[in-house]
Coordinates of C-alpha atoms in Angstrom, one line a residue:
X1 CA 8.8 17.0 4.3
X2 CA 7.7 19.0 1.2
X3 CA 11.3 20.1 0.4
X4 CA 12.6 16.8 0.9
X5 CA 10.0 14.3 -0.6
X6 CA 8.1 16.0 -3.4
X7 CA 10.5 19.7 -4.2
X8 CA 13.4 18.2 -5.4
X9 CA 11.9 16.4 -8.6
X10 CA 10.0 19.3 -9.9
X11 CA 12.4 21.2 -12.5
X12 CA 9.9 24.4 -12.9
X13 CA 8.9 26.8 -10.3
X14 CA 4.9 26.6 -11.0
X15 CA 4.1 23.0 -11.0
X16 CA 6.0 22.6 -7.4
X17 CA 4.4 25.8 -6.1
X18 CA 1.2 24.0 -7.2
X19 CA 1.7 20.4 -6.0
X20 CA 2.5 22.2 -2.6
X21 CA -0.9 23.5 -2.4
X22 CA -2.3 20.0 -3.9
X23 CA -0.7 18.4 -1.1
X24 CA -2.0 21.0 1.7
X25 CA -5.6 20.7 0.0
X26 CA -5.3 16.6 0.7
X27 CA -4.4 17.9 4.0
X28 CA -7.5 20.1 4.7
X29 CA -11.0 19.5 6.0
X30 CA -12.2 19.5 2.2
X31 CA -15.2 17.6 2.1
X32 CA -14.4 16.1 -1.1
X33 CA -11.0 16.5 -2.2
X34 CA -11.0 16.5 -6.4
X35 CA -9.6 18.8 -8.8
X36 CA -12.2 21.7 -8.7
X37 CA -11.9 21.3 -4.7
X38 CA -8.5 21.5 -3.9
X39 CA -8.1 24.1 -6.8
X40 CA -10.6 26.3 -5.5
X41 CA -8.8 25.4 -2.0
X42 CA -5.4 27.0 -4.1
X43 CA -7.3 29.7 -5.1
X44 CA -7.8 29.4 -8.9
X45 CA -10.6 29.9 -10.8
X46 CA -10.8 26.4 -12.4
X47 CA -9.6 23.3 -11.9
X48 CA -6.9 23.3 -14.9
X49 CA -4.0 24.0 -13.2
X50 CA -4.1 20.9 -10.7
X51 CA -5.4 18.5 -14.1
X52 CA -2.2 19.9 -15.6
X53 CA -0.5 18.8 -12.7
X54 CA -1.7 15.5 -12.9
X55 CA -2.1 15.0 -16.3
X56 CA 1.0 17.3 -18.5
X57 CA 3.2 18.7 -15.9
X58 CA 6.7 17.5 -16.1
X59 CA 7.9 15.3 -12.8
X60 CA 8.1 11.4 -11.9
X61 CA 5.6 9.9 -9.4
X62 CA 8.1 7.2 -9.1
X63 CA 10.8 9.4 -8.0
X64 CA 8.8 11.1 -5.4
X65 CA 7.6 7.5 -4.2
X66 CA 11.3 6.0 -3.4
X67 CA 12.1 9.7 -1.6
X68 CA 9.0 8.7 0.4
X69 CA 10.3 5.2 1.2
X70 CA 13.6 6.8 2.6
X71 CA 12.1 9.3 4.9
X72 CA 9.6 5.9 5.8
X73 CA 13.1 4.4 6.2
X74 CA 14.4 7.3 8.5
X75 CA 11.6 8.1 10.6
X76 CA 10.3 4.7 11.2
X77 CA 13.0 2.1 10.3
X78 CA 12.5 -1.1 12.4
X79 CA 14.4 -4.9 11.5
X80 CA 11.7 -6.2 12.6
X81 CA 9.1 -4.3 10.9
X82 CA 6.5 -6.0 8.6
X83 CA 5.2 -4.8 4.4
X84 CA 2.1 -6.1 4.1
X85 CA 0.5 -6.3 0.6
X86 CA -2.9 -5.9 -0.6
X87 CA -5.7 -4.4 -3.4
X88 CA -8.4 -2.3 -2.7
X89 CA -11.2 -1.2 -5.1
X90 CA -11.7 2.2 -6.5
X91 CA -15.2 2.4 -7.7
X92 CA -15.3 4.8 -11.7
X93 CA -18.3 5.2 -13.6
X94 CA -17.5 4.5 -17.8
X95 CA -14.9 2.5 -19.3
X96 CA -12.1 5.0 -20.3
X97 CA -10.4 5.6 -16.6
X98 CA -7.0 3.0 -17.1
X99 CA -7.6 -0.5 -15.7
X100 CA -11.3 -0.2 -15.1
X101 CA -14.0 -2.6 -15.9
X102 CA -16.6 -4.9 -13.8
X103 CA -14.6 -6.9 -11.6
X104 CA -14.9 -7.9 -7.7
X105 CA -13.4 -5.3 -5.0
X106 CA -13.6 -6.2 -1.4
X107 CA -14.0 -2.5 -0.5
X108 CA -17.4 -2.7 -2.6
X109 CA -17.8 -6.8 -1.4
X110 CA -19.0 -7.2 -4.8
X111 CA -18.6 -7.0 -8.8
X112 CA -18.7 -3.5 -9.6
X113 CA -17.0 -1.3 -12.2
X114 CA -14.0 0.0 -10.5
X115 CA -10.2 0.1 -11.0
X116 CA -8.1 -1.6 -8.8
X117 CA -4.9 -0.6 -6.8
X118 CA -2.2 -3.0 -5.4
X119 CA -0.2 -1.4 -2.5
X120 CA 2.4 -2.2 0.3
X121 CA 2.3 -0.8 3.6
X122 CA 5.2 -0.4 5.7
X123 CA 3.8 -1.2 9.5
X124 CA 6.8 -1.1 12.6
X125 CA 6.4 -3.1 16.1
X126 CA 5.5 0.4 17.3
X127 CA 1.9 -0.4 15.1
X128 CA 3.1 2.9 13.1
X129 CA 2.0 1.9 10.0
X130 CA 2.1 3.9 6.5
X131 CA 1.7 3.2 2.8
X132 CA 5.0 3.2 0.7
X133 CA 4.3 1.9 -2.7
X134 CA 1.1 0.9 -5.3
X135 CA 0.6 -0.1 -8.6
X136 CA -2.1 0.1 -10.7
X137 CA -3.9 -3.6 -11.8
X138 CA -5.2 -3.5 -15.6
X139 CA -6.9 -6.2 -16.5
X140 CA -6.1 -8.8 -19.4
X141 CA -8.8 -7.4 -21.2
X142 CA -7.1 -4.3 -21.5
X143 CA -4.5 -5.5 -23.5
X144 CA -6.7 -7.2 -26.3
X145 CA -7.7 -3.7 -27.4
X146 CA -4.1 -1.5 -27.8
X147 CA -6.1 1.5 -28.6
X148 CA -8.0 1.5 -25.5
X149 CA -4.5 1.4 -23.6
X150 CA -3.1 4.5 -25.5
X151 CA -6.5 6.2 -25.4
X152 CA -6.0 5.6 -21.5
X153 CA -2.5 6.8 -21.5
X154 CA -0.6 3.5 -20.7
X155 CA 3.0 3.4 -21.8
X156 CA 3.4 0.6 -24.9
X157 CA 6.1 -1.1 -22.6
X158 CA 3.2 -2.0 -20.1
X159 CA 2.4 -5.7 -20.3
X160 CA -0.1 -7.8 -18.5
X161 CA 0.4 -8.5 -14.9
X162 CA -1.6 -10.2 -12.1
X163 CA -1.9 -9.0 -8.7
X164 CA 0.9 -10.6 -6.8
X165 CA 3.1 -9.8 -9.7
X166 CA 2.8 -6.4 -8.8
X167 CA 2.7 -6.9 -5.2
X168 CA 6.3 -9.1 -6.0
X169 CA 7.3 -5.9 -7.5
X170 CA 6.9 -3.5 -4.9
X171 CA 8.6 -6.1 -2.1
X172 CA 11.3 -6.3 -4.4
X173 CA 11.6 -2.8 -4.9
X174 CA 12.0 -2.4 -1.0
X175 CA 14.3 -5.3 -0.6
X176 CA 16.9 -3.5 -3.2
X177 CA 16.9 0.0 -1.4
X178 CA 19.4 0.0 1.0
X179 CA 17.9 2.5 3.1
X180 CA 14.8 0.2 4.3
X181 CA 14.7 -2.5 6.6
X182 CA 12.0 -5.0 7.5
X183 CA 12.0 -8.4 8.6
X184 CA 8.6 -9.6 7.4
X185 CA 6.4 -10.0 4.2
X186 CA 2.6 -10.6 4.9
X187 CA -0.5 -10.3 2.6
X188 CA -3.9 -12.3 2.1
X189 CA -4.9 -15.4 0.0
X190 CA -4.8 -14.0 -3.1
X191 CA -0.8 -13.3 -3.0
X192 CA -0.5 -16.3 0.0
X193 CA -1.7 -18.9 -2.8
X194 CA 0.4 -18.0 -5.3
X195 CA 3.0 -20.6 -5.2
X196 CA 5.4 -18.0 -7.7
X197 CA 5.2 -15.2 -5.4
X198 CA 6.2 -17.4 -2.2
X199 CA 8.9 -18.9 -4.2
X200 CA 10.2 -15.2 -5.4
X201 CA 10.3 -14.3 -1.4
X202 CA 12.4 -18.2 -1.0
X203 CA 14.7 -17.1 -3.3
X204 CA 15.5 -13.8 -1.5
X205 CA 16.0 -15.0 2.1
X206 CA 12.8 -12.8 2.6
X207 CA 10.5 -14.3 5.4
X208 CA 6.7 -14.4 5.2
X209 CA 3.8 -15.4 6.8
X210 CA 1.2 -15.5 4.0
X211 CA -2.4 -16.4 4.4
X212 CA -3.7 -19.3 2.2
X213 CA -7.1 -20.6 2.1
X214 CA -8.4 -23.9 3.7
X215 CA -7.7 -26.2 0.8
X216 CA -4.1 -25.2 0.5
X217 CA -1.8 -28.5 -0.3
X218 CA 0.9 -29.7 2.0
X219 CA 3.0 -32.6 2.2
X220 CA 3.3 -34.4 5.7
X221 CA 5.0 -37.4 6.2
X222 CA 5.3 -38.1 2.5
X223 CA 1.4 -38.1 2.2
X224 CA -0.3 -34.9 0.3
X225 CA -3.2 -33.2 2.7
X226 CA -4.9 -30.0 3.1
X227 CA -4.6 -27.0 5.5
X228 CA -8.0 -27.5 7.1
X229 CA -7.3 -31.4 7.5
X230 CA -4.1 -31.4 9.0
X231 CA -4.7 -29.1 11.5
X232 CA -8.2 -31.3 12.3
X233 CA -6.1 -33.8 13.7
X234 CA -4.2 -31.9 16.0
X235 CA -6.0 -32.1 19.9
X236 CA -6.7 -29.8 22.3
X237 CA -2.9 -29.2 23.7
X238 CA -1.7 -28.0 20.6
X239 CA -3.8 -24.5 20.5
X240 CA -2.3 -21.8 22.2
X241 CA -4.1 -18.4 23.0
X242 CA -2.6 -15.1 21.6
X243 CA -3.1 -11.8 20.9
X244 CA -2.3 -10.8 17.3
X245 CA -2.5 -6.9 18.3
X246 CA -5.2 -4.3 18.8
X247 CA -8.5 -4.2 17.2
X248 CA -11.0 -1.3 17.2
X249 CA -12.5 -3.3 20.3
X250 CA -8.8 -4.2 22.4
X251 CA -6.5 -6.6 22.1
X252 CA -7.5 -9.6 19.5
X253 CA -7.1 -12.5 20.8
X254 CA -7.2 -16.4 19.4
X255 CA -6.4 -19.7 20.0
X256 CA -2.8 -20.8 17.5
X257 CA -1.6 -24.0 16.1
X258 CA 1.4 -25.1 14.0
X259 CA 3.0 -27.4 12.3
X260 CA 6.4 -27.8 10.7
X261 CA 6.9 -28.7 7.1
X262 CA 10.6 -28.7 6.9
X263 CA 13.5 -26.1 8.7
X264 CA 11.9 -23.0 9.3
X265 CA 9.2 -23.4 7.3
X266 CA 5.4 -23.8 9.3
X267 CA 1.9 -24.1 8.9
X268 CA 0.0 -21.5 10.9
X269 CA -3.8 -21.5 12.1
X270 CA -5.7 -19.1 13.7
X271 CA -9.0 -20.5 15.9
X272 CA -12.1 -18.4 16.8
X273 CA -12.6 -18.3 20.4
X274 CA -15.8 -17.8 20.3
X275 CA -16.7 -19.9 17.3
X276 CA -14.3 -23.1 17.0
X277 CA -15.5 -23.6 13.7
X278 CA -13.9 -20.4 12.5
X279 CA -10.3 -21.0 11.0
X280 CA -7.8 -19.2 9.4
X281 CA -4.7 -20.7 7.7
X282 CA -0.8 -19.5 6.9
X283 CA 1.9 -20.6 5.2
X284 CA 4.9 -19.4 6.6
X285 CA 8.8 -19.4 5.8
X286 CA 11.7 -18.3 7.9
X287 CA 15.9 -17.7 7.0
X288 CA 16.3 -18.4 11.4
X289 CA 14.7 -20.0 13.9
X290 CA 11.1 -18.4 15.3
X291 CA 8.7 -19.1 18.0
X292 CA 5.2 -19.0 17.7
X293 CA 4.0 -15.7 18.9
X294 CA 6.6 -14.2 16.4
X295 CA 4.4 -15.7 13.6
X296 CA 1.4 -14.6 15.1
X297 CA 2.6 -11.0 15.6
X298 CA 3.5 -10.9 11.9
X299 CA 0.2 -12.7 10.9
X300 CA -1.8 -9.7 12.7
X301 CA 0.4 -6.9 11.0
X302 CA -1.6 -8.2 7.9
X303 CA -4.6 -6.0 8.8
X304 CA -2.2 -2.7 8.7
X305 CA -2.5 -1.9 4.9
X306 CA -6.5 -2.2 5.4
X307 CA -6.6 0.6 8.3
X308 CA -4.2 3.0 5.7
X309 CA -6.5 2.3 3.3
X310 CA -9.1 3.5 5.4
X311 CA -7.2 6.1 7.0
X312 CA -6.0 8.1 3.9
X313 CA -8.9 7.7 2.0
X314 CA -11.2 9.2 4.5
X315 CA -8.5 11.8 5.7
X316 CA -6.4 12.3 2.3
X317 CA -8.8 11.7 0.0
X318 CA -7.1 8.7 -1.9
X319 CA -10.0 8.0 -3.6
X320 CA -11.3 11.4 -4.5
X321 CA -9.4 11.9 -8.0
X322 CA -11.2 12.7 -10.7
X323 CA -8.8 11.4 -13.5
X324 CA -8.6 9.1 -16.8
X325 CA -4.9 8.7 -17.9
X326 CA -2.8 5.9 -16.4
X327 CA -0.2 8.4 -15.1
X328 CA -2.4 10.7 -13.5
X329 CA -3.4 8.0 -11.6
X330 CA 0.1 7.5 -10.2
X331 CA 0.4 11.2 -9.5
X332 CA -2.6 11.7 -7.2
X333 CA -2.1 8.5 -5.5
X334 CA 1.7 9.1 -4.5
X335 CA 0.9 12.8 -3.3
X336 CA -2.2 11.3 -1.5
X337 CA 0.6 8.7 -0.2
X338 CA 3.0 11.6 1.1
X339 CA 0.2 13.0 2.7
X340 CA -0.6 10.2 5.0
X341 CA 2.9 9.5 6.0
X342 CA 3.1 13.9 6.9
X343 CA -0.1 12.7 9.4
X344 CA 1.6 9.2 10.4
X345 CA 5.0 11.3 11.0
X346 CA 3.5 13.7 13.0
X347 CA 1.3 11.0 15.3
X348 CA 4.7 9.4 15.5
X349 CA 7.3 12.0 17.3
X350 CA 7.1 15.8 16.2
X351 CA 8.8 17.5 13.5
X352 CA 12.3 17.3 13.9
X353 CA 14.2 20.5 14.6
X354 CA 16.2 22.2 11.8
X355 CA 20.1 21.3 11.9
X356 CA 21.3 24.9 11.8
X357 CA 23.3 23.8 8.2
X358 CA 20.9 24.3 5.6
X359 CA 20.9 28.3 6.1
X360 CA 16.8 28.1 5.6
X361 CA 17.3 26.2 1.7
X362 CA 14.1 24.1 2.8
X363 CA 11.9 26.4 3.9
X364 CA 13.0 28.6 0.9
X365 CA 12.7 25.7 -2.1
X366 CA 9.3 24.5 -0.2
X367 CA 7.5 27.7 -0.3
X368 CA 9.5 29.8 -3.1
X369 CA 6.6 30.8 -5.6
X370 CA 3.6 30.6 -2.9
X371 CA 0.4 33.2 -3.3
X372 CA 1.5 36.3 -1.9
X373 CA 0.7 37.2 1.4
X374 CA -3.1 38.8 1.8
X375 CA -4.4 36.9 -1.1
X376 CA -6.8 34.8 0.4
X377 CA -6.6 33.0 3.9
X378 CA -5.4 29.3 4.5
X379 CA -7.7 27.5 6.2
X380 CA -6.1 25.8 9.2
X381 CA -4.8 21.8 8.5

């Protein structure tokens, strides 16, 4: 996977060598995976090399991010599978780290100075389910200060965006490469009420089942209403109990409602068995005809992009970086990226088997500059 996702864009021999080892050190049972950590894991003596890496070396994070996508695209490739979009919180201490500042962060579930990542998971009907793209949110108030931005390494080019920008970016980015297939675009309130984002997906024949919050407006029968009221209305006959997928306790299961706004295009709720009172709303938009557990399968493929959050940043160390500059961001996230889709890969089906054709190139340009045998031991990942 080395050789084919992360080799090929390195021009010079020792910066690949060393993201090779920055990649197997993600991939270790290192406490806490930073740059003295996983260069002591490489066995150096200090932690410049892998901040060179991050910080000077010469490679793109953004090509190494679309090689990703196509092996996502090989390996788990569904038309039916689902990117789900969301922002988790990385919690920094100063003010000089790009994009941070106080500001909320569900992963903290309160203001807190942090930066802020916006990401799309890739998650197929088999539940496999990986990360394949992220940008980095900087606040407005970034960009009234222009020598904060440069201090923080941020190209001049950069201009403001908000959160479901950036999360239209990356579905756009996967709806342009030809390699990837999906059939659904999912994410929370805070990209389901944007009205621009929903539109962007519209005008791509891109279907989504968004969540929106109770006070969302709709149009029925020529009179303006909310979410939580139109679906008040509705009696007992119109829920339906289904399972949305697995939880961490079984199967989930809720009573469903909907309503149609227009062809293809639906109001979704979600009931509480347990608690009635308990509602959750969508706003959903199909290019064909669907039934209802279709939209409640895609509506449960939201939660995917919160367990790879979990998942890489307790086993990959996603948030374990240790690094200021806006690029250097990018780096260690990507690599942290490719090393949860090697785990993901693996869970999936094994390795596959050479193709007798490439005469050992891989295993050559993946390990070509490696410590030499006898130097110190790897520890087993």
């Amino acid at each position: 996977m080395f050789a084919q996702v992360v080799a090929p864009f390195f021009g010079r021999r020792e910066p690949r060598v060393r993201a090779r080892w920055y990649l197997l050190g993600l991939l270790s049972g290192l406490e806490r995976k930073n740059g003295w950590s996983l260069a002591e894991f490489a066995g150096d003596i200090t932690p410049d090399g892998m901040q060179r890496l991050l910080n000077h070396a010469r490679w793109d994070a953004d090509q190494v991010r679309d090689a990703l996508r196509w092996q996502v695209a090989e390996r788990l490739g569904s038309a039916d599978a689902v990117l789900a979009v969301d922002d988790t919180g990385f919690e920094k201490k100063g003010r000089r780290s790009a994009g941070v500042q106080r500001q909320y962060t569900g992963t903290a579930g309160k203001i807190t100075n942090c930066q802020i990542g916006v990401f799309c998971s890739y998650v197929n009907p088999d539940k496999q389910r990986v990360l394949i793209d992220r940008e980095l949110y900087l606040p407005e108030s970034w960009f009234a200060d222009p020598g904060r931005l440069v201090d923080a390494g941020v190209d001049e080019r950069t201009r403001f965006a908000t959160k479901p920008e950036l999360a239209w970016r990356m579905i756009e980015r996967a709806a342009d490469d030809p390699l990837l297939v999906f059939g659904w675009v999912t994410g929370d309130e805070a990209y389901g009420d944007n009205t621009v984002l929903r539109r962007r997906c519209t005008g791509r024949g891109i279907n989504f089942v968004f969540a929106v919050s109770c006070d969302h407006p709709l149009v029925l029968g020529g009179t303006r209403t909310r979410a939580d009221a139109a679906f008040a209305g509705l009696g007992e006959t119109a829920w339906q109990r289904h399972s949305c997928g697995n939880g961490a306790k079984g199967r989930r299961w809720y009573d469903w409602a909907w309503i149609s706004l227009g062809e293809h295009e639906w109001m979704l709720a979600r009931r509480s068995i347990s608690d009635p009172t308990d509602l959750a709303f969508y706003r959903c938009r199909a290019n064909r005809p669907v039934g209802l557990p279709e939209l409640v399968r895609v509506a449960g493929s939201r939660w995917s992009v919160e367990e790879c959050f979990q998942a890489s940043k307790n086993e990959v160390g996603l948030d374990h970086y240790q690094v200021r500059k806006h690029t250097a961001w990018y780096r260690h996230v990507t690599l942290a990226m490719v090393a949860h889709a090697h785990l993901v890969f693996l869970a999936a089906a094994p390795p596959p088997g050479r193709s007798g054709t490439d005469d050992g190139e891989a295993d050559d340009l993946a390990t070509q500059g490696a410590v030499p045998a006898g130097t110190f031991t790897l520890p087993a990942v």
